[in-house]
XYZ file of C-alpha atoms in Angstrom:
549
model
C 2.305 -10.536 16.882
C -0.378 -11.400 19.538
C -2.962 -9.523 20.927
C -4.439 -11.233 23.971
C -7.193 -9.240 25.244
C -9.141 -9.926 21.816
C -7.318 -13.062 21.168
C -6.120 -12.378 17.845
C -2.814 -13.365 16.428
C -1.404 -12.365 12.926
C 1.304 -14.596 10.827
C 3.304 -14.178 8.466
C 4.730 -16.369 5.932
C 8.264 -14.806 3.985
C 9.432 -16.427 0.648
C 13.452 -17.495 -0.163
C 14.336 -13.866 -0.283
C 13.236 -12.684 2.775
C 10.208 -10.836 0.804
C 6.503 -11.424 2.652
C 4.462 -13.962 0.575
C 1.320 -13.874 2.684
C 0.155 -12.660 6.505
C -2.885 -14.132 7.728
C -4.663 -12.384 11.021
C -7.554 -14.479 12.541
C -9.369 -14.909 16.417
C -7.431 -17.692 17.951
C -11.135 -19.621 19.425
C -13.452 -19.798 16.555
C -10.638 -18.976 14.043
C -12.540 -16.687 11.763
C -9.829 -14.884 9.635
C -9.974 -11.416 9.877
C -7.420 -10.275 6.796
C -5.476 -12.221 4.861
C -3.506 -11.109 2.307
C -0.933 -12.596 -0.685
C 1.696 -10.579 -2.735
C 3.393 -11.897 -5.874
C 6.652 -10.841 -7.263
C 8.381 -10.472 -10.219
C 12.314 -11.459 -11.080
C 13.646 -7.704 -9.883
C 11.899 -8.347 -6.501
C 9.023 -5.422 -7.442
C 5.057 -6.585 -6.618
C 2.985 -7.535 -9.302
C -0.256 -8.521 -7.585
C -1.654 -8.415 -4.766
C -4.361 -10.477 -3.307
C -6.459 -9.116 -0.140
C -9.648 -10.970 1.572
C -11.331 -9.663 4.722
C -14.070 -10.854 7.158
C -16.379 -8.503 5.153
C -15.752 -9.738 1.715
C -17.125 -13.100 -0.100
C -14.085 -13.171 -2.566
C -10.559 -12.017 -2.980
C -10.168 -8.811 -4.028
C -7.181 -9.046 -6.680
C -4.759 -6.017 -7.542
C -2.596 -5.898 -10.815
C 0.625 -3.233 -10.659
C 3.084 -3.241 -14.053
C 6.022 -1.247 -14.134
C 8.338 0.638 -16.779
C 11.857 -0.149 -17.248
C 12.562 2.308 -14.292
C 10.439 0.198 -11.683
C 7.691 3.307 -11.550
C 4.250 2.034 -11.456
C 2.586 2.315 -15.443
C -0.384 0.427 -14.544
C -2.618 -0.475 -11.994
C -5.870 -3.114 -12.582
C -8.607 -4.424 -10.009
C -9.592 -7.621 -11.350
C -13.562 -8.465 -11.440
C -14.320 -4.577 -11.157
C -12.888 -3.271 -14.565
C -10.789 -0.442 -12.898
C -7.897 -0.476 -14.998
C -5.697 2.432 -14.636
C -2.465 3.793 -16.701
C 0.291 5.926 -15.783
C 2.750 7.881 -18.200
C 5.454 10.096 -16.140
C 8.377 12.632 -18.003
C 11.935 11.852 -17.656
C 12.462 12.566 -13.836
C 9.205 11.068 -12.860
C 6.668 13.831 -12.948
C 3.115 12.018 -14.025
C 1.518 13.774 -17.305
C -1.009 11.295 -17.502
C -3.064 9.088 -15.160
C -5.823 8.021 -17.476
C -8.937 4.862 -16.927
C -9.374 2.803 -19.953
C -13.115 3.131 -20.334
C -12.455 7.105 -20.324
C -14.387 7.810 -16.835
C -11.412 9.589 -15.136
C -8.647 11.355 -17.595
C -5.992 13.666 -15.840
C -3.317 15.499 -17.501
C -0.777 17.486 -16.107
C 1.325 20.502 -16.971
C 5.097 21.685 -15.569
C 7.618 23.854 -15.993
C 7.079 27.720 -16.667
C 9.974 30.259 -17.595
C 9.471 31.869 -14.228
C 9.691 28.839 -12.096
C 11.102 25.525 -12.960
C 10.670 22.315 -14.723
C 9.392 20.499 -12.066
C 6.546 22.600 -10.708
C 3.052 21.439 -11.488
C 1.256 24.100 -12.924
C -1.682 23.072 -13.674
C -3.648 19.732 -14.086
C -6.987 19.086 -15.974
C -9.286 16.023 -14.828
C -12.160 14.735 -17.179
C -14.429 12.894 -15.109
C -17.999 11.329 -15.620
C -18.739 14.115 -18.278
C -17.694 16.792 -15.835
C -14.031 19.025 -16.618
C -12.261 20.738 -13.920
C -8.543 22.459 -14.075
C -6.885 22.869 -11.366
C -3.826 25.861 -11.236
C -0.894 26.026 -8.692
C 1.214 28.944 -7.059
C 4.349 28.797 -5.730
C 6.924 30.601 -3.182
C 10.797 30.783 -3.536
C 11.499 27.522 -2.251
C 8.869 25.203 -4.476
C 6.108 24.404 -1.762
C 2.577 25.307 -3.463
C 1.092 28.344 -1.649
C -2.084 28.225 -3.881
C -4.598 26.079 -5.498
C -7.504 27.405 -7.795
C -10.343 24.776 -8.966
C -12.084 26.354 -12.128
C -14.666 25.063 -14.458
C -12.760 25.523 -18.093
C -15.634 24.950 -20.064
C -18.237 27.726 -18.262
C -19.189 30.139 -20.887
C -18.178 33.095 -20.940
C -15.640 32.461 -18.588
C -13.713 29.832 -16.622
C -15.737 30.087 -13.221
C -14.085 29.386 -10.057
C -15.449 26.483 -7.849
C -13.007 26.278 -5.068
C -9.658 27.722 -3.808
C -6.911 26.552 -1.261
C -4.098 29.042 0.794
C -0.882 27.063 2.314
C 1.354 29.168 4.648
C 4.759 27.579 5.734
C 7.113 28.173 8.644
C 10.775 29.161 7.937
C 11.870 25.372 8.147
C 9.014 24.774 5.272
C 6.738 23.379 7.338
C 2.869 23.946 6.423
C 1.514 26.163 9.352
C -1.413 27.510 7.494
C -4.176 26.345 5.465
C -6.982 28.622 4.219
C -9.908 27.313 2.015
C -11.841 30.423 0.305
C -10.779 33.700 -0.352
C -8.855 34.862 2.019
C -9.908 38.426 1.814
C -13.038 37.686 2.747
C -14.719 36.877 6.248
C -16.433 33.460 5.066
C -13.588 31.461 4.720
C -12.036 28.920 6.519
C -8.237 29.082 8.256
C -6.579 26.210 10.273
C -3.421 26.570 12.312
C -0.321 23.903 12.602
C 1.822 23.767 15.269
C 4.938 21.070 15.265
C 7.903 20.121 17.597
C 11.467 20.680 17.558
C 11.581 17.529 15.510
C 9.410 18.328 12.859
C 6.415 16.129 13.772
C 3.081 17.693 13.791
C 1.811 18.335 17.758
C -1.682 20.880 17.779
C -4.004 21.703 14.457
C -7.017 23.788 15.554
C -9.522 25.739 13.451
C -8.350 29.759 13.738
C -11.023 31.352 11.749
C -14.468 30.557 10.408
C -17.471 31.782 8.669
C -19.622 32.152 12.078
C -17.797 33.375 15.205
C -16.947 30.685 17.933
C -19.457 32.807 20.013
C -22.386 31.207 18.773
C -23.656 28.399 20.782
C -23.390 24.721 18.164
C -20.618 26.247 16.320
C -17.450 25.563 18.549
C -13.903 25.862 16.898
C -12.153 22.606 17.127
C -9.355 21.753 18.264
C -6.440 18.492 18.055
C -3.526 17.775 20.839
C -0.816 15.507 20.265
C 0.991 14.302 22.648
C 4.377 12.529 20.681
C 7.237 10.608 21.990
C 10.868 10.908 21.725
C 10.608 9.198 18.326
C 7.935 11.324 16.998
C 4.909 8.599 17.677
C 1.757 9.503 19.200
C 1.121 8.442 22.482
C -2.391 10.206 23.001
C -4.861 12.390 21.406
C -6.664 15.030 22.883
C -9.639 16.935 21.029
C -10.744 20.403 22.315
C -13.883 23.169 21.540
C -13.126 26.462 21.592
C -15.665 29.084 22.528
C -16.299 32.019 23.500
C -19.691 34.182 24.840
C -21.723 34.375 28.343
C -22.590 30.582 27.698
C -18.940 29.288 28.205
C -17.822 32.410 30.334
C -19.216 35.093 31.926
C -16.274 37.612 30.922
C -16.566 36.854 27.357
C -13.383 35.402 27.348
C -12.389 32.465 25.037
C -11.792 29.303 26.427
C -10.686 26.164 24.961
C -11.821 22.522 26.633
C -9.870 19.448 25.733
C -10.750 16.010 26.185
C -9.106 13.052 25.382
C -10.005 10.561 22.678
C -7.350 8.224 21.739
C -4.232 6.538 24.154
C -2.120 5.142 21.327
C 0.237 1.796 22.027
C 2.388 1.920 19.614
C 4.088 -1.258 17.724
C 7.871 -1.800 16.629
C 8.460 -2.109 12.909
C 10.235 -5.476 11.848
C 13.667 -6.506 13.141
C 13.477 -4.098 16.335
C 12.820 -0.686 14.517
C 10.723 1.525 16.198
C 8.468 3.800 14.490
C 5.255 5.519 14.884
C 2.923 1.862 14.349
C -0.288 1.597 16.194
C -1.586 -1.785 16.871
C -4.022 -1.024 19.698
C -6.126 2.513 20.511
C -7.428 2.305 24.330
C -10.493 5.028 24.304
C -11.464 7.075 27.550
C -14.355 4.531 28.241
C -11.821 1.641 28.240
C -12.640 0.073 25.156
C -10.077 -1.067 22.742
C -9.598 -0.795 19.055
C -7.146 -3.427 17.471
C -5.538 -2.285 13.850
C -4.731 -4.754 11.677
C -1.772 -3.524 9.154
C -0.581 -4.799 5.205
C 3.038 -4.870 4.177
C 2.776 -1.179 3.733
C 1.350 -0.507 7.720
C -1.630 0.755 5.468
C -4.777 0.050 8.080
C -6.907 -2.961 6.430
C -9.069 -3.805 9.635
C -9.986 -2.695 12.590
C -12.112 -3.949 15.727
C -13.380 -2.825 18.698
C -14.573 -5.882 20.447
C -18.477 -6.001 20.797
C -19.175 -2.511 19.069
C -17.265 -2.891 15.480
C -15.877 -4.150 13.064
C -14.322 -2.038 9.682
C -12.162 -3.043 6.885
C -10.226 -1.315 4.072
C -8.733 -1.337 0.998
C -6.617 0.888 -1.254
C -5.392 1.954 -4.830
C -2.013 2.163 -5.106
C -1.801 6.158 -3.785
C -3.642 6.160 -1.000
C -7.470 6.163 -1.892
C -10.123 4.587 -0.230
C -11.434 1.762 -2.277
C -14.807 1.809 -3.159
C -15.917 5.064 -1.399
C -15.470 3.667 1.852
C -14.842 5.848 5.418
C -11.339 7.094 5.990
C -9.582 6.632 8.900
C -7.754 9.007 10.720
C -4.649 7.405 10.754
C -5.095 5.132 7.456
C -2.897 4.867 4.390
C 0.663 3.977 5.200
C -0.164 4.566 8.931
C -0.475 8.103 7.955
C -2.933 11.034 9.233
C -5.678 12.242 6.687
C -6.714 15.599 7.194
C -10.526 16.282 6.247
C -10.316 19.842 6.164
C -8.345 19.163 2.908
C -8.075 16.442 1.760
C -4.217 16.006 2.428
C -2.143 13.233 4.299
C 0.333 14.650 6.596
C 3.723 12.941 5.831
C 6.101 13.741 8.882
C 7.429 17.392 7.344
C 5.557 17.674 3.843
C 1.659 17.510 2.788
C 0.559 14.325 0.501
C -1.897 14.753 -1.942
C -2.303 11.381 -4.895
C 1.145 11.153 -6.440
C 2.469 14.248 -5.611
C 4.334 16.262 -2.548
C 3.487 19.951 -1.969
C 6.463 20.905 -1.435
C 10.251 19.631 -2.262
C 12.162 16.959 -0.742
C 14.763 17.871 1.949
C 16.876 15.295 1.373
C 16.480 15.503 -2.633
C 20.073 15.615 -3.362
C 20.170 11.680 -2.429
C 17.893 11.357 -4.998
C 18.658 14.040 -7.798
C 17.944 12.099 -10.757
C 14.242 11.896 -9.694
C 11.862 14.839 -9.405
C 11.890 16.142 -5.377
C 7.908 16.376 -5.173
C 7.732 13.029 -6.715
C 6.062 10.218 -3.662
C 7.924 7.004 -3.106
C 9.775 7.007 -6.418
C 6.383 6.604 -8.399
C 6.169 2.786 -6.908
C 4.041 3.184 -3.894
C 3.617 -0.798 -3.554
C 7.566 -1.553 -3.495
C 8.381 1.836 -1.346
C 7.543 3.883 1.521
C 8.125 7.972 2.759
C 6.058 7.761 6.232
C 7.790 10.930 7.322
C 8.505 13.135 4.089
C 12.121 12.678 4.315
C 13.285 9.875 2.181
C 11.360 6.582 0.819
C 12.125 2.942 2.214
C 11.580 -0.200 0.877
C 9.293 -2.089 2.086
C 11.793 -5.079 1.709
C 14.193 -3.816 3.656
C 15.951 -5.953 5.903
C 16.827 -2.987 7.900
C 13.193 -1.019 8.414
C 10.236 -2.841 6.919
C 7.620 -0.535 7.914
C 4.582 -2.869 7.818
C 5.476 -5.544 10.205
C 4.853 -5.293 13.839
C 6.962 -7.001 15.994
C 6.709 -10.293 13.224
C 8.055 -14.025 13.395
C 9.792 -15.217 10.596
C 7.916 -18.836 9.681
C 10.585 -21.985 8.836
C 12.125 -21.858 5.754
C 12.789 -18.109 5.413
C 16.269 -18.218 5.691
C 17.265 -14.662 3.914
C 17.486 -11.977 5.513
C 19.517 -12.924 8.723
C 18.141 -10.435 11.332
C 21.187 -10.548 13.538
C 23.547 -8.795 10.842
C 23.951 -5.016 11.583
C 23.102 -1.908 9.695
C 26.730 -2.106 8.246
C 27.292 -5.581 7.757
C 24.276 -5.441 5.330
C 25.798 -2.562 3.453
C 28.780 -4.088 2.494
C 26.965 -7.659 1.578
C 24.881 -5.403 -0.942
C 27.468 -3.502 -1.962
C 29.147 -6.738 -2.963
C 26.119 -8.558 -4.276
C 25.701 -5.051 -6.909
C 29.227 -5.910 -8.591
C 28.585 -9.480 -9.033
C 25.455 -8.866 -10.268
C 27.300 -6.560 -12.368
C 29.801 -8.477 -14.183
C 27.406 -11.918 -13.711
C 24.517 -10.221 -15.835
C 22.086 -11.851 -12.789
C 20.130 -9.178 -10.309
C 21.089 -8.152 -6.703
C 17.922 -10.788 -5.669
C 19.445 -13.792 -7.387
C 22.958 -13.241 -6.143
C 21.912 -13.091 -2.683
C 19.649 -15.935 -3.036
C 22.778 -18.113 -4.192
C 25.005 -16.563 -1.206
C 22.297 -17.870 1.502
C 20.059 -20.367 0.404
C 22.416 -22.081 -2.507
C 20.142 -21.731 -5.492
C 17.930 -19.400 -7.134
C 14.749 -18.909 -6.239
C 12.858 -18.564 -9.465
C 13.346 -18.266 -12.863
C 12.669 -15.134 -14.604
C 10.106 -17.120 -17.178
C 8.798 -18.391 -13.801
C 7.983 -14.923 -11.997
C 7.414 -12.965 -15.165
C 3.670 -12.360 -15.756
C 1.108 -13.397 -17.547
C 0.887 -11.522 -21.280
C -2.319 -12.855 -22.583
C -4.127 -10.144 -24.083
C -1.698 -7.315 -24.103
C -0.604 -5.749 -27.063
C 3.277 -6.491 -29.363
C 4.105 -3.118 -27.548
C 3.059 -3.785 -24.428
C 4.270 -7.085 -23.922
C 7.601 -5.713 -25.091
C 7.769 -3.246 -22.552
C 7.329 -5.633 -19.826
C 9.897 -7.997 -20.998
C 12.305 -5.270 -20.838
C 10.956 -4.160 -17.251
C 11.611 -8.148 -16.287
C 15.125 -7.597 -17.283
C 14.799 -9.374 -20.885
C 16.455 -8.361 -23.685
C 15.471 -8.181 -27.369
C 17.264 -10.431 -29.656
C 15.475 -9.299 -32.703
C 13.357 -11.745 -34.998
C 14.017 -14.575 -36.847
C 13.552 -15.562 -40.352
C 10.864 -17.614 -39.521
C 9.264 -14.501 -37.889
C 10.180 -15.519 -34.475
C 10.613 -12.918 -31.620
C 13.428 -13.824 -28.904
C 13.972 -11.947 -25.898
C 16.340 -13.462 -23.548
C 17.310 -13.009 -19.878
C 20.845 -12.861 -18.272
C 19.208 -16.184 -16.113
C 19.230 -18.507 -18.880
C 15.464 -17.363 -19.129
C 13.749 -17.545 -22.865
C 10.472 -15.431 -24.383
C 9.695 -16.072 -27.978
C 6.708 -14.452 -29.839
C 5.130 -16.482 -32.812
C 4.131 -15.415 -35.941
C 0.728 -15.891 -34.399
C 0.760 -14.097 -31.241
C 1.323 -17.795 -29.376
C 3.921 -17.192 -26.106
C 6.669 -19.896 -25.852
C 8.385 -19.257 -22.400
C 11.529 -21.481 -21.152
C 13.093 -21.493 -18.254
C 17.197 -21.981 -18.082
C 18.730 -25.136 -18.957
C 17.928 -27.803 -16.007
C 19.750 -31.541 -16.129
C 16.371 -34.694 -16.146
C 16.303 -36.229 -12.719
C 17.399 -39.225 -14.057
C 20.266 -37.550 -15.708
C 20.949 -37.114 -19.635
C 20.935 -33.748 -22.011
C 20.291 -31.246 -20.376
C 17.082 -29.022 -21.514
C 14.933 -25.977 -21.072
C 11.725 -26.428 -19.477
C 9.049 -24.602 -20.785
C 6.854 -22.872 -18.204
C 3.144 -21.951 -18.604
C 1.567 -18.244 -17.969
C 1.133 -19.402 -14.559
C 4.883 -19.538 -13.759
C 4.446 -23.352 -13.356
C 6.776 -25.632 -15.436
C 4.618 -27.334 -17.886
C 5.486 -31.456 -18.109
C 7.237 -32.635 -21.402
C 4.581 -34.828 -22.813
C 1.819 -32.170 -22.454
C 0.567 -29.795 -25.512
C 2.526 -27.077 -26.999
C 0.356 -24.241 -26.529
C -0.283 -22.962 -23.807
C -3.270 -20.412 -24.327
C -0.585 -17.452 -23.757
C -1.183 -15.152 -26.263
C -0.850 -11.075 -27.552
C -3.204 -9.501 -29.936
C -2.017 -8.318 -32.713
């Protein structure tokens, strides 16, 4: 995509499989980059790591992500900074655990009660820098939390209560009301939501607060969104509302709106539209250009002349680092400050978790319905509340903005149709089936006429983890065990021809499947090095790959 005004262009670079390897956004004169950014993959197609550098940063900041054997995110590391998070989740995805090595941030959560169902959170408990809070949910008939209680556990001689959240919803489930404080009482505060026919979210405005709106500095405000047939925002309007002899002579209450934000909005990759904002115009003419990952999660933006901020995320949604939040930041999405929730189309986002069930969960039954993006927010999307997307889709990925494939990405073909693409898939999934290869490798056969990489290749690097661990991602790769040898040898092998043995030592030995020497002769496996590269013949055997014991 191009920008002229601010001369800025974006590319992007797309590997065999169609997948984006790298984007790279930069001024087209003096050719400072702007963001760049770098995604690896493993053999299943799901991101590994993630590699992010902007204008405002000396070095790359480097992401880790490892999965379970159901592709849901079980670890997340930032290399260089020593955040290292895990994840442990029940059977239908609900997280009971989200836990940082050194101890600084435990959470544990709590579901199921006789009187409402197994997958209602009832009640989480976060152990942070010395400091224990517990956190208790309410519910009405149809599952969307209608209460949220912050107590200290640990006050003596009683839990005290430090905060407490109301949500009111429409007969279509639709949050209309938000109340923080007690309700009952005068000094708390109440926000109204208004939304279309569609679903999408037109007018929030404060309805009640501590102090009157008569008081002159204490104005209730007020947000107008004009949307599109499509649901996108075209403009933003804020407003004051008042009342008192200073804004009216009759006491009456009046509300004055004034716009802020005239949205242009982008079209997602291959022709989809959705609600993508590349450029803001503001009243005074000024321009704001948004520069978007693979996710359309906001990483920079500019306004020529006045500034310049950048961002960067964990895998749910948080600001990296402590850093501002934009309004519309985190899969595109709106932030709302008065609570700390993203507004996702037709349900409220808070880190992991919906507030309220999935419409459309019968699609999905086997996973929990409050569950976000199938618990593998870097390999999926649910911009409206309705239904993740991958973000490799051939047929809606989110984060590109009207994008150019570069030569040599051959896979997807962007001229097949919706329906055409079905049936290719469907009958990639039953050779895949009866070939014992993935989806990814059959496809990359059927267009470019060889595999991409090996699964010894892609899978990644084991040095330090544990027997256990290690095990667990071999499995998630798509290995399986073949038990241990006499010699004390353990072989896990992949449908690929791929080979993982574990010395009696802890030393890796990974091979790659059987390949013919160029200048012909017995055929053998190549053994590859943690880095995915094939190591030559003639160098030494070990590698420095290693587990602890």
């Amino acid at each position: 995509m191009k920008y002229p005004e601010a001369q800025i262009t974006t590319d992007y670079w797309y590997n065999k499989r169609g997948w984006l390897d790298s984007l790279e956004s930069q001024y087209t004169i003096v050719a400072p980059k702007i963001f760049q950014q770098k995604l690896s993959y493993d053999s299943v197609g799901r991101i590994v790591k993630q590699e992010s550098k902007n204008g405002g940063q000396g070095s790359w900041l480097v992401q880790g992500y490892e999965y379970d054997g159901v592709d849901r995110l079980q670890k997340w590391s930032r290399l260089g900074v020593g955040d290292t998070v895990l994840y442990e989740y029940d059977k239908v995805g609900n997280r009971t655990l989200s836990a940082r090595i050194d101890g600084q941030d435990v959470r544990t959560y709590q579901y199921g009660a006789p009187t409402s169902g197994p997958n209602r959170l009832e009640w989480s408990r976060q152990e942070q820098g010395g400091v224990t809070t517990r956190t208790d949910y309410g519910y009405n008939l149809n599952g969307s939390i209608v209460e949220r209680k912050v107590t200290d556990p640990m006050a003596i001689p009683l839990p005290t209560l430090l905060s407490e959240d109301h949500f009111g919803y429409s007969y279509r489930e639709l949050n209309w009301k938000y109340q923080n404080g007690n309700p009952w009482e005068n000094n708390h505060w109440d926000w109204r939501y208004r939304y279309n026919a569609q679903g999408e979210r037109e007018q929030k405005r404060l309805y009640h607060g501590p102090l009157p709106d008569s008081i002159v500095g204490q104005p209730y405000p007020w947000v107008q969104y004009l949307l599109g047939g499509s649901k996108e925002q075209l403009a933003v309007w804020h407003g004051q509302q008042m009342s008192g002899p200073f804004c009216d002579t009759a006491w009456r209450r009046n509300v004055f709106l004034y716009p802020t934000e005239y949205l242009t909005n982008g079209i997602g990759w291959n022709g989809v539209h959705e609600d993508l904002t590349p450029i803001i115009t503001k009243p005074d003419g000024s321009k704001e250009y948004r520069i978007s990952d693979h996710l359309a999660s906001l990483r920079a933006s500019l306004t020529p002349g006045i500034s310049t901020k950048y961002y960067d995320y964990d895998p749910w949604g948080n600001v990296l680092g402590g850093g501002t939040v934009a309004r519309r930041g985190f899969n595109e999405n709106e932030k709302d400050r008065e609570n700390g929730l993203f507004s996702l189309g037709v349900r409220k986002y808070e880190e992991g978790r919906f507030l309220s069930i999935d419409p459309l969960f019968e699609k999905e039954a086997e996973i929990s319905p409050y569950v976000y993006a199938g618990n593998a927010p870097l390999n999926y999307v649910d911009p409206d509340g309705m239904q993740r997307k991958e973000t490799n889709n051939p047929q809606g990925y989110r984060g590109m903005q009207t994008a150019v494939d570069k030569p040599g990405a051959t896979f997807p073909n962007p001229s097949l149709s919706s329906d055409q693409w079905s049936k290719i898939m469907a009958s990639a999934e039953k050779v895949a089936f009866m070939t014992g290869m993935n989806t990814g490798q059959i496809l990359d056969l059927w267009f470019n006429g060889s595999v991409a990489s090996s699964a010894s290749e892609t899978l990644q690097d084991l040095t330090g983890k544990t027997l256990e661990e290690a095990q667990k991602i071999l499995e998630g790769a798509g290995f399986k065990d073949q038990g241990t040898t006499e010699g004390g040898y353990k072989k896990w092998y992949h449908p690929d021809g791929s080979r993982v043995q574990i010395r009696p030592d802890g030393e890796i030995v990974r091979t790659g499947p059987k390949v013919e020497p160029a200048g012909g002769g017995t055929k053998y496996r190549p053994r590859i090095g943690p880095d995915g590269k094939k190591i030559p013949q003639d160098a030494p055997h070990n590698t420095g790959e290693t587990v602890t014991k």
